[in-house]
Amino acid sequence: MAERRKRIDLDEGESKRPRTEEPSGGEEQWWEAKTNPYTQRPYSSRYWEIMAKRKTLPVWEAMSDFQRLLEEFQVIILVGETGSGKTTQIPQFVLQMAPDNGIACTQPRRVAAMSVAERVANECDVKLGDEIGFSIRFEDCTSSKTLLRYMTDGMLLREATIDPLLSKYSVIILDEAHERTLSTDILFGLMKELLPKREDLKLVVMSATLDARKFQRYFDNAPLMNIPGRLFPVEIFYTQEPERDYIDAAIRTVLQIHQYEEPGDILLFLTGEEEIETACNRISLEVSTLRSQKKAGPVMCVPLYSTLPPHMQQKIFAPAPAGGRKVVVSTNIAETSITIDGVVYVVDPGFSKQKVFNPRVRVESLLVSPISQASANQRAGRAGRTQAGKCFRMYTEHAFKNDLIPATYPEILRSNLGTVVLQLKKLGIDDLVHFDFMDPPAPETLMRALELLNYLECLDDEGNLTPKGTQMSEFPLDPQLSRMIVVGGQRHSCTNEMCTIAALLSVPPIFVRPRDKAKESKEAKMQFNHQDGDHQTFMNAFNAYITSAGSSDQEKKSWCQYNFLSFRALASAENVRKQLVQLCKRAQIKMVSPKDADPHATEGSYGYGVAVRKAMLDGFFMQVAHKDVRGDYTTCKDNQSVASHPSNWMDGQSEWMIYNEFVLTTRNWVRTCTRVEADWLIDSCPDYWDHADFPEGEIKRALVRLRKRKEDQEKKQAGGKSKPSW
Ligand SMILES: Nc1ncnc2c1ncn2[C@@H]1O[C@H](COP(=O)(O)OP(=O)(O)O)[C@@H](O)[C@H]1O
Ligand SMILES: [Mg+2]
């Protein structure tokens, strides 16, 4: 290995090197061909238009160097500025070298996987899903023809649990490596184990210009290829004073840029769907006032976030209106995953939603948090893609230098590792302590994950996968949800209902609440309300959609609109449910419902509700909150003081309830709740509810009482049995 060329820097001696696209011997290069080898048809005019643009991307010049390097080495690290063409072009360069083999290119985000696959299908002039496809959880847009698939890193990880050798692929590209998502980090470790076993397999690790040396060291000094950036200078402006309301400040700044700055599009970073939609509305409204006063030109305001429907995502690439600008309001997706050309101004309030996990109290939550310096610089860079630009930071220079951490911590250090540990176990990796993590998680986090999986009966006391655990790991769900189906559903004869609920918890919110129709939407929701809480309320709405919404998409859409429900979310839940039912079938889990045994049972009847709630508790027994005598809720065992989220319909009425989500904002909330009975707790998981493990307090006292009652009952029953039968 010593004679390897460790680093290839295309910055050096560029003028001396012949450009790739000049063919040496007059033979036709693939990009000059007139006929599409996939369809055998002449290329469309759009193909040639895009091709002209592709040839101007920085990576285009590096094509033959890249291909040569990939021939020679098993692993290469490729680093390049965002927008240089890594994600769209490199997989195609690979495809040219190995036209018949499977290629996977991972993306941390679903939106990126879908949007890039669509772009690349267009670039290749093929239908999406044919030679170029994508695969994300619950949505597979590939076929037997597919050669190159863009997929979320989580999906590749799942594939590895089914086929540990990943034999479908000859080249794996781990993209956006700098994001250090949980799944990508695990894939790094897996690839390191897999590469010596499969010498024909190649790995390309692609990253924005961050941390590249670390990747190189991790992969035994693999060669590093550097795509020279073409970044124009970006002037940075800070606020003089800290801003109290970053959304307000950001919107003001966007409007000022629109009125007073030179032409060029604006990119505003916000943290989530609600903020983004609000900002888009406010900007559009203010601009129309400005326009009526003839103070500014038109604006096209486009949102971008992960749950946006695909046709809306493509809008970010549309050109700005004549004489006006495009304003893209986006989450972190636009930081490195998706490049929008034409942006000259960036407005950066300095926040993003980040996962945080506190193993001590077992709480994982998405929290709006300050970004890192590295993120801030990436964001600023978005303004200098096509010309010199400006970045307006909604915080002070002092805050940038002193309050922001240099780089975001890898997700593995901020996550609940339950799902991942289960996957690793399924992959046969038992020794987690010696698994080669790029940044090893805290031992406590690993311990918590093992403990969780043990309570859920996925792992036995020795940490080995149980048959139930194997079954649960077949489902692409968090282990709580899969236990709800596999254990709860079977124990209480309601696998059917559990699949519906698991599906509904895996899609975006089904209830729509437009700001200007708060009252109407609340009333519409009332008709679905279920006395026991949110889960069954969701299920009522879903069942109504299935039975009453109509048959055509158009009918369904208008039914949903009338009832303030999201058609997209419900359609997606229907699809997810179908897949879960199929997975059950494969695992030989019968689809049953309490209705099968009792023809009089309805969604509203007592016995039905009890079965459904008991089954849910079998999955969520570690997420129970208890109401004390003062009326305040505390989470069981971890003793966190929480409040019932205002969106829960059953507000503060029940003594014990399961919650689906712990939300951290200005205070601790639990969201999506359903009441459960104290009597059921111990049965759901006797080990977990052993009162000896609980801190002193009301909950422990209640458990002691429950246990005693249970024991008395058991004694009585046992006594009854041994009585002579005269
Ligand atoms: N759906 C799309 N429509 C139009 N242009 C796109 C689309 N997707 C990507 N592009 C363009 O392709 C170029 C290369 O982007 P990409 O390959 O994502 O770069 P990188 O991965 O290096 O950040 C960018 O100029 C980007 O704007
Ligand atoms: Mg990219």
Tab-separated table of N, CA and C in Angstrom, residues 480-539:
chain	number	residue	atom	x	y	z
A	480	GLN	N	-40.799	-0.779	19.072
A	480	GLN	CA	-42.051	-0.657	19.830
A	480	GLN	C	-43.241	-0.949	18.924
A	481	LEU	N	-43.191	-0.360	17.724
A	481	LEU	CA	-44.300	-0.562	16.796
A	481	LEU	C	-44.371	-2.006	16.330
A	482	SER	N	-43.213	-2.621	16.078
A	482	SER	CA	-43.292	-4.004	15.614
A	482	SER	C	-43.744	-4.934	16.733
A	483	ARG	N	-43.384	-4.598	17.977
A	483	ARG	CA	-43.876	-5.447	19.070
A	483	ARG	C	-45.391	-5.316	19.215
A	484	MET	N	-45.865	-4.111	18.974
A	484	MET	CA	-47.296	-3.872	19.042
A	484	MET	C	-48.043	-4.814	18.085
A	485	ILE	N	-47.464	-5.024	16.916
A	485	ILE	CA	-48.105	-5.925	15.943
A	485	ILE	C	-47.837	-7.381	16.311
A	486	VAL	N	-46.540	-7.698	16.474
A	486	VAL	CA	-46.145	-9.105	16.615
A	486	VAL	C	-46.631	-9.698	17.938
A	487	VAL	N	-46.446	-8.952	19.038
A	487	VAL	CA	-46.853	-9.493	20.332
A	487	VAL	C	-48.283	-9.061	20.670
A	488	GLY	N	-48.490	-7.735	20.734
A	488	GLY	CA	-49.800	-7.212	21.135
A	488	GLY	C	-50.917	-7.695	20.233
A	489	GLY	N	-50.708	-7.564	18.951
A	489	GLY	CA	-51.747	-7.943	17.989
A	489	GLY	C	-52.138	-9.403	18.118
A	490	GLN	N	-51.142	-10.252	18.326
A	490	GLN	CA	-51.453	-11.689	18.411
A	490	GLN	C	-52.094	-12.039	19.758
A	491	ARG	N	-51.568	-11.417	20.830
A	491	ARG	CA	-52.090	-11.728	22.163
A	491	ARG	C	-53.553	-11.302	22.314
A	492	HIS	N	-53.882	-10.187	21.698
A	492	HIS	CA	-55.228	-9.641	21.897
A	492	HIS	C	-56.070	-9.708	20.625
A	493	SER	N	-55.666	-10.559	19.725
A	493	SER	CA	-56.431	-10.813	18.492
A	493	SER	C	-56.796	-9.548	17.737
A	494	CYS	N	-55.813	-8.669	17.530
A	494	CYS	CA	-56.138	-7.489	16.728
A	494	CYS	C	-54.948	-7.063	15.870
A	495	THR	N	-54.303	-8.013	15.210
A	495	THR	CA	-53.203	-7.673	14.303
A	495	THR	C	-53.682	-6.712	13.218
A	496	ASN	N	-54.899	-6.904	12.797
A	496	ASN	CA	-55.486	-6.046	11.787
A	496	ASN	C	-55.434	-4.569	12.202
A	497	GLU	N	-55.932	-4.300	13.411
A	497	GLU	CA	-55.974	-2.933	13.920
A	497	GLU	C	-54.568	-2.396	14.173
A	498	MET	N	-53.665	-3.272	14.649
A	498	MET	CA	-52.307	-2.809	14.950
A	498	MET	C	-51.570	-2.396	13.667
A	499	CYS	N	-51.848	-3.089	12.567
A	499	CYS	CA	-51.227	-2.686	11.297
A	499	CYS	C	-51.729	-1.305	10.894
A	500	THR	N	-53.021	-1.065	11.107
A	500	THR	CA	-53.559	0.255	10.760
A	500	THR	C	-52.889	1.339	11.610
A	501	ILE	N	-52.806	1.078	12.914
A	501	ILE	CA	-52.248	2.107	13.796
A	501	ILE	C	-50.761	2.331	13.502
A	502	ALA	N	-50.026	1.237	13.296
A	502	ALA	CA	-48.599	1.392	12.974
A	502	ALA	C	-48.435	2.190	11.682
A	503	ALA	N	-49.314	1.939	10.710
A	503	ALA	CA	-49.227	2.677	9.444
A	503	ALA	C	-49.504	4.158	9.679
A	504	LEU	N	-50.534	4.429	10.480
A	504	LEU	CA	-50.901	5.825	10.714
A	504	LEU	C	-49.829	6.578	11.490
A	505	LEU	N	-49.058	5.858	12.301
A	505	LEU	CA	-47.989	6.514	13.041
A	505	LEU	C	-46.718	6.659	12.191
A	506	SER	N	-46.728	6.093	10.995
A	506	SER	CA	-45.528	6.141	10.142
A	506	SER	C	-45.655	7.128	8.992
A	507	VAL	N	-46.759	7.857	8.932
A	507	VAL	CA	-46.946	8.817	7.831
A	507	VAL	C	-47.088	10.218	8.408
A	508	PRO	N	-47.012	11.247	7.556
A	508	PRO	CA	-47.220	12.605	8.068
A	508	PRO	C	-48.612	12.754	8.698
A	509	PRO	N	-48.824	13.792	9.501
A	509	PRO	CA	-50.109	13.950	10.193
A	509	PRO	C	-51.296	13.891	9.236
A	510	ILE	N	-52.360	13.160	9.635
A	510	ILE	CA	-53.501	13.022	8.733
A	510	ILE	C	-54.499	14.166	8.886
A	511	PHE	N	-54.500	14.808	10.058
A	511	PHE	CA	-55.433	15.921	10.240
A	511	PHE	C	-54.797	17.227	9.780
A	512	VAL	N	-55.561	17.976	8.995
A	512	VAL	CA	-55.038	19.240	8.469
A	512	VAL	C	-55.654	20.368	9.291
A	513	ARG	N	-54.810	21.307	9.705
A	513	ARG	CA	-55.352	22.424	10.468
A	513	ARG	C	-54.896	23.766	9.905
A	514	PRO	N	-55.575	24.232	8.856
A	514	PRO	CA	-55.167	25.520	8.293
A	514	PRO	C	-55.400	26.626	9.331
A	515	ARG	N	-54.476	27.542	9.404
A	515	ARG	CA	-54.558	28.606	10.384
A	515	ARG	C	-55.865	29.402	10.275
A	516	ASP	N	-56.246	29.679	9.035
A	516	ASP	CA	-57.419	30.535	8.852
A	516	ASP	C	-58.732	29.752	8.982
A	517	LYS	N	-58.636	28.441	9.182
A	517	LYS	CA	-59.877	27.673	9.359
A	517	LYS	C	-59.773	26.796	10.605
A	518	ALA	N	-59.219	27.393	11.666
A	518	ALA	CA	-58.962	26.616	12.885
A	518	ALA	C	-60.255	26.014	13.434
A	519	LYS	N	-61.316	26.819	13.459
A	519	LYS	CA	-62.569	26.363	14.072
A	519	LYS	C	-63.188	25.237	13.235
A	520	GLU	N	-63.278	25.472	11.932
A	520	GLU	CA	-63.901	24.468	11.055
A	520	GLU	C	-63.149	23.145	11.125
A	521	SER	N	-61.806	23.227	11.107
A	521	SER	CA	-61.047	21.980	11.073
A	521	SER	C	-61.183	21.236	12.399
A	522	LYS	N	-61.289	21.998	13.487
A	522	LYS	CA	-61.451	21.359	14.790
A	522	LYS	C	-62.795	20.627	14.840
A	523	GLU	N	-63.799	21.281	14.305
A	523	GLU	CA	-65.126	20.657	14.288
A	523	GLU	C	-65.137	19.398	13.419
A	524	ALA	N	-64.442	19.502	12.289
A	524	ALA	CA	-64.391	18.339	11.399
A	524	ALA	C	-63.726	17.166	12.102
A	525	LYS	N	-62.713	17.473	12.901
A	525	LYS	CA	-61.992	16.399	13.587
A	525	LYS	C	-62.871	15.732	14.639
A	526	MET	N	-63.760	16.546	15.234
A	526	MET	CA	-64.631	16.026	16.300
A	526	MET	C	-65.406	14.784	15.873
A	527	GLN	N	-65.814	14.744	14.611
A	527	GLN	CA	-66.640	13.616	14.188
A	527	GLN	C	-65.891	12.281	14.243
A	528	PHE	N	-64.546	12.355	14.307
A	528	PHE	CA	-63.772	11.111	14.367
A	528	PHE	C	-63.296	10.793	15.785
A	529	ASN	N	-63.493	11.736	16.690
A	529	ASN	CA	-62.946	11.549	18.037
A	529	ASN	C	-63.395	10.245	18.687
A	530	HIS	N	-62.449	9.618	19.340
A	530	HIS	CA	-62.741	8.373	20.058
A	530	HIS	C	-62.493	8.638	21.538
A	531	GLN	N	-63.389	8.159	22.365
A	531	GLN	CA	-63.306	8.460	23.795
A	531	GLN	C	-61.983	8.058	24.427
A	532	ASP	N	-61.299	7.080	23.862
A	532	ASP	CA	-60.095	6.587	24.515
A	532	ASP	C	-58.824	7.290	24.074
A	533	GLY	N	-58.916	8.130	23.050
A	533	GLY	CA	-57.722	8.894	22.724
A	533	GLY	C	-57.405	8.987	21.247
A	534	ASP	N	-56.144	9.400	21.002
A	534	ASP	CA	-55.764	9.790	19.647
A	534	ASP	C	-55.604	8.631	18.673
A	535	HIS	N	-55.009	7.529	19.144
A	535	HIS	CA	-54.732	6.440	18.197
A	535	HIS	C	-56.006	5.965	17.520
A	536	GLN	N	-57.052	5.788	18.353
A	536	GLN	CA	-58.297	5.282	17.776
A	536	GLN	C	-59.037	6.378	17.017
A	537	THR	N	-58.765	7.621	17.380
A	537	THR	CA	-59.321	8.731	16.592
A	537	THR	C	-58.726	8.685	15.179
A	538	PHE	N	-57.405	8.461	15.126
A	538	PHE	CA	-56.747	8.322	13.810
A	538	PHE	C	-57.388	7.174	13.027
A	539	MET	N	-57.604	6.066	13.765
A	539	MET	CA	-58.115	4.882	13.095
A	539	MET	C	-59.534	5.125	12.583
